Tab-separated table of C-alpha atoms in Angstrom:
chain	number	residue	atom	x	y	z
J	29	UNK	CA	5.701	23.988	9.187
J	30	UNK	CA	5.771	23.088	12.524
J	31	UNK	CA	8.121	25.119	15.059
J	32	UNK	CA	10.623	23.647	17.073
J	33	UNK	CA	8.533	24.092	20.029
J	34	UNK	CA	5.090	22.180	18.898
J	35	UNK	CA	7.683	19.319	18.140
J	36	UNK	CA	9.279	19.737	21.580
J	37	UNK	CA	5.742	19.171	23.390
J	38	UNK	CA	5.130	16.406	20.782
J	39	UNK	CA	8.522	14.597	21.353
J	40	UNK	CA	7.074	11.234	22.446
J	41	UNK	CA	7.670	9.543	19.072
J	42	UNK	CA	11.027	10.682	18.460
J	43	UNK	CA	13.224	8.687	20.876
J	44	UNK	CA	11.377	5.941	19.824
J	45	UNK	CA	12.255	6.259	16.568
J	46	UNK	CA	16.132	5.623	16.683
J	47	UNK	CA	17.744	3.267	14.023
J	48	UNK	CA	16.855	-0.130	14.952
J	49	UNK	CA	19.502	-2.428	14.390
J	50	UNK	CA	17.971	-6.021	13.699
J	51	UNK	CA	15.077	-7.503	11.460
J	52	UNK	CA	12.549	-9.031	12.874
J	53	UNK	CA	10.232	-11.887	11.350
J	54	UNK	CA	7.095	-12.941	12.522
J	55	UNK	CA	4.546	-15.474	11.791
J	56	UNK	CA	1.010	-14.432	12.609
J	57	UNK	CA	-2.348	-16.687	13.716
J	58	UNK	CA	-4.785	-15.099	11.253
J	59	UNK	CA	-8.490	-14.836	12.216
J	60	UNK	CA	-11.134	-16.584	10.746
J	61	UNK	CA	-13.905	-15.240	6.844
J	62	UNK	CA	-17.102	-15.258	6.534
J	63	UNK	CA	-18.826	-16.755	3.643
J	64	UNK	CA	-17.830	-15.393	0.022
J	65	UNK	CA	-18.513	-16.303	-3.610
J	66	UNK	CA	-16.872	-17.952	-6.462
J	67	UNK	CA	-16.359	-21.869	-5.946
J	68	UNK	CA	-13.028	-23.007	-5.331
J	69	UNK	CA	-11.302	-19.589	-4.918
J	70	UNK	CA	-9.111	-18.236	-1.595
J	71	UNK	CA	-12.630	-16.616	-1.197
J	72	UNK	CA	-14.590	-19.465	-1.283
J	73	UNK	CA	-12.580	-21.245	1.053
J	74	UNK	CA	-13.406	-18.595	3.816
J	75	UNK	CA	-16.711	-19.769	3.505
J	76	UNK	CA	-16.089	-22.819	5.687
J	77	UNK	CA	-14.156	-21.007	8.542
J	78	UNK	CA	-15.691	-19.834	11.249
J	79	UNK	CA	-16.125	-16.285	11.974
J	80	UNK	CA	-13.632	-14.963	14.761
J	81	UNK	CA	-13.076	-12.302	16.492
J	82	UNK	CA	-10.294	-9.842	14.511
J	83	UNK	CA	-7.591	-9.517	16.565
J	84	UNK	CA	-4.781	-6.377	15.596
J	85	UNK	CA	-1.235	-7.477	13.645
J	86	UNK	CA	0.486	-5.142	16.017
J	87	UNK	CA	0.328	-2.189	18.675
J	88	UNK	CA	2.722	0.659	19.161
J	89	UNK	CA	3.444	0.641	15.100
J	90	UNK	CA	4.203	4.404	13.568
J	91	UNK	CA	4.594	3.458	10.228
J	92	UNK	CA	3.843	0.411	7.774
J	93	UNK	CA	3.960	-0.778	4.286
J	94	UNK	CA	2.449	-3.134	1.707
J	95	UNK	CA	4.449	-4.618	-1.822
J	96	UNK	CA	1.082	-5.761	-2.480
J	97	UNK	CA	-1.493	-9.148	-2.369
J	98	UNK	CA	-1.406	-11.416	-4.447
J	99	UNK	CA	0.646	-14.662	-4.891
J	100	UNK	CA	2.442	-15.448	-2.039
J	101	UNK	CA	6.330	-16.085	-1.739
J	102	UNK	CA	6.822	-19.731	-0.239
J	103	UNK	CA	9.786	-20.926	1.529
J	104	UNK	CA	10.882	-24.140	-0.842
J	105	UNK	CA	10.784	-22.094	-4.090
J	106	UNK	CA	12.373	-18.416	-2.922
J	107	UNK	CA	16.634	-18.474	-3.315
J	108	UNK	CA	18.087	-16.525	-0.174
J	109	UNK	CA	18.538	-13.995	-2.242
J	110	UNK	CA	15.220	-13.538	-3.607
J	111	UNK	CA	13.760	-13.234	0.345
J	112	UNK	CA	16.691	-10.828	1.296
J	113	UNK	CA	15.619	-8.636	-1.992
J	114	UNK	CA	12.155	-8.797	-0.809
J	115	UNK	CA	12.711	-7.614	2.712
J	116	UNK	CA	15.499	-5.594	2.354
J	117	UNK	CA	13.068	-3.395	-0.514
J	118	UNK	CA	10.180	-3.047	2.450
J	119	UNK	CA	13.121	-2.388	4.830
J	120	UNK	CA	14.184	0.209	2.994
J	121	UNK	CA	10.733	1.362	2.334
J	122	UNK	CA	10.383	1.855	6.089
J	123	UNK	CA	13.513	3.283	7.019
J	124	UNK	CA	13.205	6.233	4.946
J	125	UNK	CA	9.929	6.839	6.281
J	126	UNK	CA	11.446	6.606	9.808
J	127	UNK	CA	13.924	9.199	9.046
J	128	UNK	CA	10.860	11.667	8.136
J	129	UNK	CA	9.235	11.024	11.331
J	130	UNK	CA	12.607	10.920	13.784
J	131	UNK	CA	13.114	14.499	12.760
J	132	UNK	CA	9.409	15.400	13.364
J	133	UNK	CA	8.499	15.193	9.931
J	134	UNK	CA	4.571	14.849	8.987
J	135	UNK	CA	3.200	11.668	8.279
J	136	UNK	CA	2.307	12.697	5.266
J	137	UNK	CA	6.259	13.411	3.917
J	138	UNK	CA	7.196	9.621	5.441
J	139	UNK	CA	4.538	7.788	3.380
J	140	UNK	CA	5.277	9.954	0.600
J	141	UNK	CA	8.773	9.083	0.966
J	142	UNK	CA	8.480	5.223	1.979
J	143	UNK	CA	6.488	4.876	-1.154
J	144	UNK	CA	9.162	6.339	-3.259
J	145	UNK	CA	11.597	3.921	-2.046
J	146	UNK	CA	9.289	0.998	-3.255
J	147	UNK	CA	8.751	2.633	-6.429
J	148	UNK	CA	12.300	2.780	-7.548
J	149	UNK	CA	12.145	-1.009	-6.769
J	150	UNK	CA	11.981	-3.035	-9.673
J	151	UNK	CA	10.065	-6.001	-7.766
J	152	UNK	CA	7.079	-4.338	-6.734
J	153	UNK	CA	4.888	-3.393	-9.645
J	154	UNK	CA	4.671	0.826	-8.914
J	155	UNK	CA	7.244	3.132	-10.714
J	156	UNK	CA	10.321	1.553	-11.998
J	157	UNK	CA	8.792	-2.074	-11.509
J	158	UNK	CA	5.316	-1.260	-13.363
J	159	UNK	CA	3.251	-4.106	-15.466
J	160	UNK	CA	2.713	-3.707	-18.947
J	161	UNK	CA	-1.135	-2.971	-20.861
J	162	UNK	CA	-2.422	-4.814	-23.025
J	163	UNK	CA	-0.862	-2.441	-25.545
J	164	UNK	CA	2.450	-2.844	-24.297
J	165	UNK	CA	2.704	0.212	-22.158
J	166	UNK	CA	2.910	1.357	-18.974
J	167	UNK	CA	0.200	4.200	-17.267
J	168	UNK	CA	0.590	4.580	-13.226
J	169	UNK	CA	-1.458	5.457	-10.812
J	170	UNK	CA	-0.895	7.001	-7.250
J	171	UNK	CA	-3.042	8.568	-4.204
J	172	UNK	CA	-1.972	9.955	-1.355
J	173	UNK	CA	-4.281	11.851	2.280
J	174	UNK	CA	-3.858	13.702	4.445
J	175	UNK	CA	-5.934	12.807	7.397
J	176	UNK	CA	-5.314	16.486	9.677
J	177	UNK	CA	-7.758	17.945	7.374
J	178	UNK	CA	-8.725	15.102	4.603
J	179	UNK	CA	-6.704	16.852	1.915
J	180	UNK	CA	-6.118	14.948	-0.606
J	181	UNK	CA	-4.153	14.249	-4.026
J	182	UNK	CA	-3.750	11.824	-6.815
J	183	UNK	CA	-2.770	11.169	-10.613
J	184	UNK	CA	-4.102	8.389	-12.828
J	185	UNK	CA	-2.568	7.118	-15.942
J	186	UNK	CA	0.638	8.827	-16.087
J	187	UNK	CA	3.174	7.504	-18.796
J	188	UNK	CA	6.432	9.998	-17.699
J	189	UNK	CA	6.392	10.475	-14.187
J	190	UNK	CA	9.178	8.384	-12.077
J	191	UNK	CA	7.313	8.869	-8.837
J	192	UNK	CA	3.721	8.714	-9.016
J	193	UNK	CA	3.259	9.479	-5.259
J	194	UNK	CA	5.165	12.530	-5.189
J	195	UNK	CA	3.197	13.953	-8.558
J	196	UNK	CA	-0.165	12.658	-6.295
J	197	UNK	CA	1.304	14.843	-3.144
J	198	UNK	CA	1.563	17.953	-5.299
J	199	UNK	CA	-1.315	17.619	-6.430
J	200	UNK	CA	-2.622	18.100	-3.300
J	201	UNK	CA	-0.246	20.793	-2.164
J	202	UNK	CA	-0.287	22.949	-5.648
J	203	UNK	CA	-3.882	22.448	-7.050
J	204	UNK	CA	-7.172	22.604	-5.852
J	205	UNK	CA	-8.246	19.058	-7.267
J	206	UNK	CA	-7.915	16.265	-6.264
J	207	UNK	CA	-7.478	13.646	-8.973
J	208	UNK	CA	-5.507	14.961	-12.470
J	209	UNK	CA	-4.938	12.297	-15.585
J	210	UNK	CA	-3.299	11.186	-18.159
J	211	UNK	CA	-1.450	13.896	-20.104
J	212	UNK	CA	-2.392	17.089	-18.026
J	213	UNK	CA	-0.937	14.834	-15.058
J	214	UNK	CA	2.129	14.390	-16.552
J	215	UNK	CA	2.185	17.898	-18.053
J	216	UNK	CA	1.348	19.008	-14.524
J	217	UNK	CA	4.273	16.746	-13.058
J	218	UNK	CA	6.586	18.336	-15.379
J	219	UNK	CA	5.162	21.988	-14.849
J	220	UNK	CA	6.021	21.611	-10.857
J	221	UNK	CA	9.756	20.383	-11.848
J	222	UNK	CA	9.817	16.735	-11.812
J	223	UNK	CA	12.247	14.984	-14.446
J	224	UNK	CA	10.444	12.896	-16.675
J	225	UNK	CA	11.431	9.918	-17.555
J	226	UNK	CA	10.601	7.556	-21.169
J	227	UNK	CA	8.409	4.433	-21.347
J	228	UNK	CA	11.518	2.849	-21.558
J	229	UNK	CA	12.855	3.816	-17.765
J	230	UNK	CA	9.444	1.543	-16.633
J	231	UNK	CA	10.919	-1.872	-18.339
J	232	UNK	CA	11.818	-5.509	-16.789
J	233	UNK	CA	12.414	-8.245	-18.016
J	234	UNK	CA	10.348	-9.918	-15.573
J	235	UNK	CA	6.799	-7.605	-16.539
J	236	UNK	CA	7.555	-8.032	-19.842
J	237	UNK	CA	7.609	-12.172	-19.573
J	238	UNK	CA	4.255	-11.527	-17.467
J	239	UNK	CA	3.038	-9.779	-20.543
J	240	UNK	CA	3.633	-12.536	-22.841
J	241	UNK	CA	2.622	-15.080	-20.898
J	242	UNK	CA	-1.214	-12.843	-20.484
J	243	UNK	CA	-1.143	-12.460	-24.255
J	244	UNK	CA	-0.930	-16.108	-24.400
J	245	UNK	CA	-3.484	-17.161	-22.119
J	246	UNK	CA	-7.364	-17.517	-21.839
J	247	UNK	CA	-8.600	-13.811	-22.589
J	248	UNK	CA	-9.179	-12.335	-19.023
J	249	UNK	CA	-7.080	-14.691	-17.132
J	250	UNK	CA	-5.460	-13.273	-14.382
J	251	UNK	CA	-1.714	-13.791	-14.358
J	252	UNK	CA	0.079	-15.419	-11.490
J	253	UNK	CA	2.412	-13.439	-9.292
J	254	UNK	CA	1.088	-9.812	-11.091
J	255	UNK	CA	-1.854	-9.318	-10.487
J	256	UNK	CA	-2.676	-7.550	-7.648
J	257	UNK	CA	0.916	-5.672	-6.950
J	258	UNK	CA	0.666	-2.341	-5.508
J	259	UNK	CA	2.905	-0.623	-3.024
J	260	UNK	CA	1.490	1.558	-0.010
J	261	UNK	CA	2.011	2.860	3.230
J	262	UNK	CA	0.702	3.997	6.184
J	263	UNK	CA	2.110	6.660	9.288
J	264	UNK	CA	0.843	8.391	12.419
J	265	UNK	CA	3.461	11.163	13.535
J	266	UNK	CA	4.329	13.639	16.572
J	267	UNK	CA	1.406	15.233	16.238
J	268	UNK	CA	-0.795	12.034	16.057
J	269	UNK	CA	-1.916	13.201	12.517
J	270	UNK	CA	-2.279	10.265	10.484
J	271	UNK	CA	-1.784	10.064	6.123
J	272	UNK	CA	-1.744	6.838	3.889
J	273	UNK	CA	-0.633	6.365	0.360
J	274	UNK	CA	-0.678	3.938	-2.625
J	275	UNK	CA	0.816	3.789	-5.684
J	276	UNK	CA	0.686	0.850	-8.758
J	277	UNK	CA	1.247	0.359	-12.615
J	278	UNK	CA	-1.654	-1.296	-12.334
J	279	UNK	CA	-3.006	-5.081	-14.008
J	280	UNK	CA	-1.225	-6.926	-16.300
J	281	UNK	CA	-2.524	-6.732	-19.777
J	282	UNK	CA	-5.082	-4.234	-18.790
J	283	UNK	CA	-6.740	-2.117	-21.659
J	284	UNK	CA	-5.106	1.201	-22.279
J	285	UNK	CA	-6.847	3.989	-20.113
J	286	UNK	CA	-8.101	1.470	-17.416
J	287	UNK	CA	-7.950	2.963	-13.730
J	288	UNK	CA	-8.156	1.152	-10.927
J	289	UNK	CA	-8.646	1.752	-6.496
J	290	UNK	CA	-5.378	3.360	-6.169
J	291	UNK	CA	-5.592	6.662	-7.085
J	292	UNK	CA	-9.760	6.907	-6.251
J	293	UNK	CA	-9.384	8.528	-2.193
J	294	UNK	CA	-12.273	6.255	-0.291
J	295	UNK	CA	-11.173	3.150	-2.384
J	296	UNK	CA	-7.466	2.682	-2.423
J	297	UNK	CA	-6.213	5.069	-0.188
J	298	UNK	CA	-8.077	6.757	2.796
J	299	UNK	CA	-7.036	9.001	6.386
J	300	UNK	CA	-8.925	10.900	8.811
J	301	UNK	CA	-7.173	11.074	12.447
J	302	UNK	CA	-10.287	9.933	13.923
J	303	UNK	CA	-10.649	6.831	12.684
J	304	UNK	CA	-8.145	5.373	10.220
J	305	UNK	CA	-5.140	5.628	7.692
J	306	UNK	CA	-5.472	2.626	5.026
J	307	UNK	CA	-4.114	1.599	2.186
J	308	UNK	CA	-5.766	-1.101	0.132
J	309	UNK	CA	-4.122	-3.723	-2.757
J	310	UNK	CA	-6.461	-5.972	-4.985
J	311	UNK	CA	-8.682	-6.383	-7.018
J	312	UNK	CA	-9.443	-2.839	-8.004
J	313	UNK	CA	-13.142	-3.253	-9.115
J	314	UNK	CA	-14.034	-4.963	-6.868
J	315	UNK	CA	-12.424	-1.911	-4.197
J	316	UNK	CA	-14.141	0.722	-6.510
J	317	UNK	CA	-17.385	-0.981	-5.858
J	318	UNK	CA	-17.028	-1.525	-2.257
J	319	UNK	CA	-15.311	1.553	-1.079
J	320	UNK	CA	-13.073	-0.399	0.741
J	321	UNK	CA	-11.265	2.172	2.784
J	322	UNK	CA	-14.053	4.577	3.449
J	323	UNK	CA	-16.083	1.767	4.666
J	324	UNK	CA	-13.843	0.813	7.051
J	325	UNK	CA	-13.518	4.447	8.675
J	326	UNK	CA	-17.392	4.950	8.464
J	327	UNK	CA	-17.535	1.396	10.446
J	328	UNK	CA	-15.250	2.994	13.221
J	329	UNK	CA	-16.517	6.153	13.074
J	330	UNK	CA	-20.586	5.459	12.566
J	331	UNK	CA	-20.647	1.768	14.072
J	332	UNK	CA	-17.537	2.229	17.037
J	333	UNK	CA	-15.575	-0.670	15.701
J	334	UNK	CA	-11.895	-0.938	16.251
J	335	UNK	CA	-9.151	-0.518	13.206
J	336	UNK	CA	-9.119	-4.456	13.440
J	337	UNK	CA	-12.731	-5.382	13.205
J	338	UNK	CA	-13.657	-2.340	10.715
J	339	UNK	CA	-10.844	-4.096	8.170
J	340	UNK	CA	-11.921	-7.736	8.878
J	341	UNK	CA	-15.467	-6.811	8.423
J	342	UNK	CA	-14.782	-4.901	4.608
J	343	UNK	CA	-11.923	-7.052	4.045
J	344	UNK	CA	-13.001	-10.510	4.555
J	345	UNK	CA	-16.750	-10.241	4.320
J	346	UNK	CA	-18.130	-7.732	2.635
J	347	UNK	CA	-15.369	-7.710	-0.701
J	348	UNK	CA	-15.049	-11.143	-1.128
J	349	UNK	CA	-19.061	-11.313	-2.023
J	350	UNK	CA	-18.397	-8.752	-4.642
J	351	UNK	CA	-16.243	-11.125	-6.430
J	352	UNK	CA	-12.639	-10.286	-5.849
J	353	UNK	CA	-9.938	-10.426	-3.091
J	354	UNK	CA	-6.914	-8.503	-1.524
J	355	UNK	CA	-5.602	-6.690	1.491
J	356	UNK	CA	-5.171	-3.517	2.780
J	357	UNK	CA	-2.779	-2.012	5.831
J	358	UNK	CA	-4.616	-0.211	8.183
J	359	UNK	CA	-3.199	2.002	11.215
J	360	UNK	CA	-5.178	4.061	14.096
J	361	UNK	CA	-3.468	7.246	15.853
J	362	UNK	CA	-2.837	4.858	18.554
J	363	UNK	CA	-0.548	2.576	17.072
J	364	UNK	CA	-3.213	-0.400	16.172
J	365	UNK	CA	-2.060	-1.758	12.764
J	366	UNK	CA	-3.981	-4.673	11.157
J	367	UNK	CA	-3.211	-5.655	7.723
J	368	UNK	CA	-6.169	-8.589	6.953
J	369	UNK	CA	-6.266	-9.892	3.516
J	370	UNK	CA	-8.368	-13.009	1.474
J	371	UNK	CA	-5.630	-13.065	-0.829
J	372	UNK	CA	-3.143	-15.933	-0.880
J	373	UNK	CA	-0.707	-13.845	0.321
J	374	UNK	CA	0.329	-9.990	1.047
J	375	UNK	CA	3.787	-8.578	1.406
J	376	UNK	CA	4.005	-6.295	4.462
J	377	UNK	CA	6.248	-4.716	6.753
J	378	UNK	CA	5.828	-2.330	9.732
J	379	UNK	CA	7.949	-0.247	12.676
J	380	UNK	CA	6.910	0.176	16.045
J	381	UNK	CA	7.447	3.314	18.725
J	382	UNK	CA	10.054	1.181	19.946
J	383	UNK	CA	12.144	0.984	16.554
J	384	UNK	CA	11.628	-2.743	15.883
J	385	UNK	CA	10.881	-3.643	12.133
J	386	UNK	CA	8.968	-6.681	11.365
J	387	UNK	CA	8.459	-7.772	7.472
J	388	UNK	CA	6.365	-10.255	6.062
J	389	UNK	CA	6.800	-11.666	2.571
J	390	UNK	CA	6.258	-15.881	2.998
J	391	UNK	CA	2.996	-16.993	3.192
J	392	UNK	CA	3.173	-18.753	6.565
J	393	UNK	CA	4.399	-15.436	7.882
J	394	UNK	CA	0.845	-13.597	6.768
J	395	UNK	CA	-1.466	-16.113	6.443
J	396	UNK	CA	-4.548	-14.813	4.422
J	397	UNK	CA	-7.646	-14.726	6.685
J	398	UNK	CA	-9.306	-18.118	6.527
């Protein structure tokens, strides 16, 4: 814990961090791809572009978040009250993370804490909002770092747990592992006091139609809209210590027992205050295979490339030749936030030292990198 006086000398972030009072929407010129595979896919269109250099979303930012990549939201087919449920969720999301850090809170509590607010959020597919498997059931997965000393926690597969991320954190607080499943991670939830909840508590309408509509597909087809939703988020603090977290239920349809990027540290989720606090949504494979988020800190730390050009580089070139897309959100100690993605779109939102939030659900808003 730190004492009121290491927070005193550290007090640079906290009078930035008063409640902001408006929302702010921006649209954002997004760099060029590089070449990538399959024919006719948001990948393969990259192939065309030009490479550019990657320029940062943002400066100054203390704390961001992702509702995943995927299927963008566009303007002519979202009701008002569909986009104000959308940003208001992230909003949320970052507010309670900003409460964390305005009392000199660790990074590592506001992620923890933004991500539970997107959790209990029906519309994002982690916690209360989580797809189905193929066997009608729901199993989470979380991850959450540290990046002060690259501790490190996560759970994978968990049918009872209401908060995946906070199960992840202890995890890392209570055990020396790093990564429990399945039952003992739920038995270990329950163990350190967390309410379970039934299969039940995970169940919409709206994953359930998802569901239905897989089942009635081409075998393998990704579903529209699903299948890349994850929730993350991202902080530096005070101290300049950074920590990222992700949490997701997952594919739709998936088998029963499948695991995907967001509770492996070094593919979904990755911090280390010298280089980078990211947290990645996709195609989880394809992330597994390409160690997304460790890449991009070895390509800052190994290779001296900035937070931007690190994630352009893994996001845009290197995963898209693996065969799959997404995004990730990716934040230096110094503020530099980037959030490139080859997806169509990526719901994101972020809060500068200043206290201005920015969110970006429509596709015009975060344009995927093409």
């Amino acid at each position: 814990m730190r004492t009121p006086a290491r927070i005193r000398t550290r007090s640079w972030l906290l009078p930035a961090l008063a409640a902001a009072t408006t929302l702010t929407v921006v649209a954002v010129a997004a760099p060029g791809s590089a070449k990538s595979p399959p024919e006719g896919s948001t990948a393969a269109a990259a192939a065309s572009a030009p490479a550019r250099k990657a320029k940062p979303d943002a400066r100054n930012v203390v704390l961001a978040v992702h509702g995943g990549a995927g299927t963008a939201l566009k303007r002519d087919e979202t009701s008002p009250e569909e986009e104000k449920a959308y940003r208001d969720g992230l909003k949320r999301a970052l507010r309670a993370g900003q409460k964390v850090l305005k009392a000199g809170g660790s990074s590592t509590k506001a992620v923890e804490k933004a991500v539970n607010v997107l959790e209990d959020d029906p519309l994002f597919n982690a916690g209360k909002g989580a797809v189905f498997t193929a066997d009608a059931g729901h199993e989470l997965d979380a991850s959450l770092m540290r990046g002060s000393d690259l501790k490190a926690g996560a759970v994978a597969g968990v049918k009872h747990v209401r908060n995946p991320i906070t199960a992840a954190r202890l995890v890392m607080d209570e055990t020396k592992h790093v990564l429990l499943a399945g039952q003992g991670a739920d038995d270990f939830a329950l163990q350190q006091g967390l309410k379970p909840v039934t299969q039940d508590y995970y169940w919409t309408q709206r994953r359930w139609d998802e569901l239905m509509k897989a089942k009635g597909s081409d075998p393998g087809k990704p579903v529209k809209d699903a299948t890349k939703g994850t929730v993350g988020a991202v902080a530096v603090d005070g101290e300049k210590d950074l920590a990222a977290a992700t949490s997701t239920g997952g594919l739709t349809n998936k088998m029963a027992g499948r695991v995907g990027d967001s509770p492996l540290i070094g593919a979904g989720t990755y911090a280390k205050n010298s280089t980078v606090a990211a947290s990645a949504t996709g195609a989880g494979e394809v992330f597994i295979r390409g160690a997304a988020t460790a890449t991009i800190s070895n390509l800052m730390e190994f290779e001296g490339e900035d937070v931007a050009s690190a994630a352009y580089e893994v996001l845009i070139k290197r995963l898209p030749k693996l065969g799959g897309d997404g995004g990730v959100i990716a934040l230096d100690r110094h503020g530099t936030f980037d959030a490139p993605h080859s997806s169509e779109g990526m719901l994101t939102g972020y809060l500068t030292r200043d206290g201005k939030f920015v969110t970006r659900i429509f596709s015009d808003e975060s344009p995927p990198n093409t």
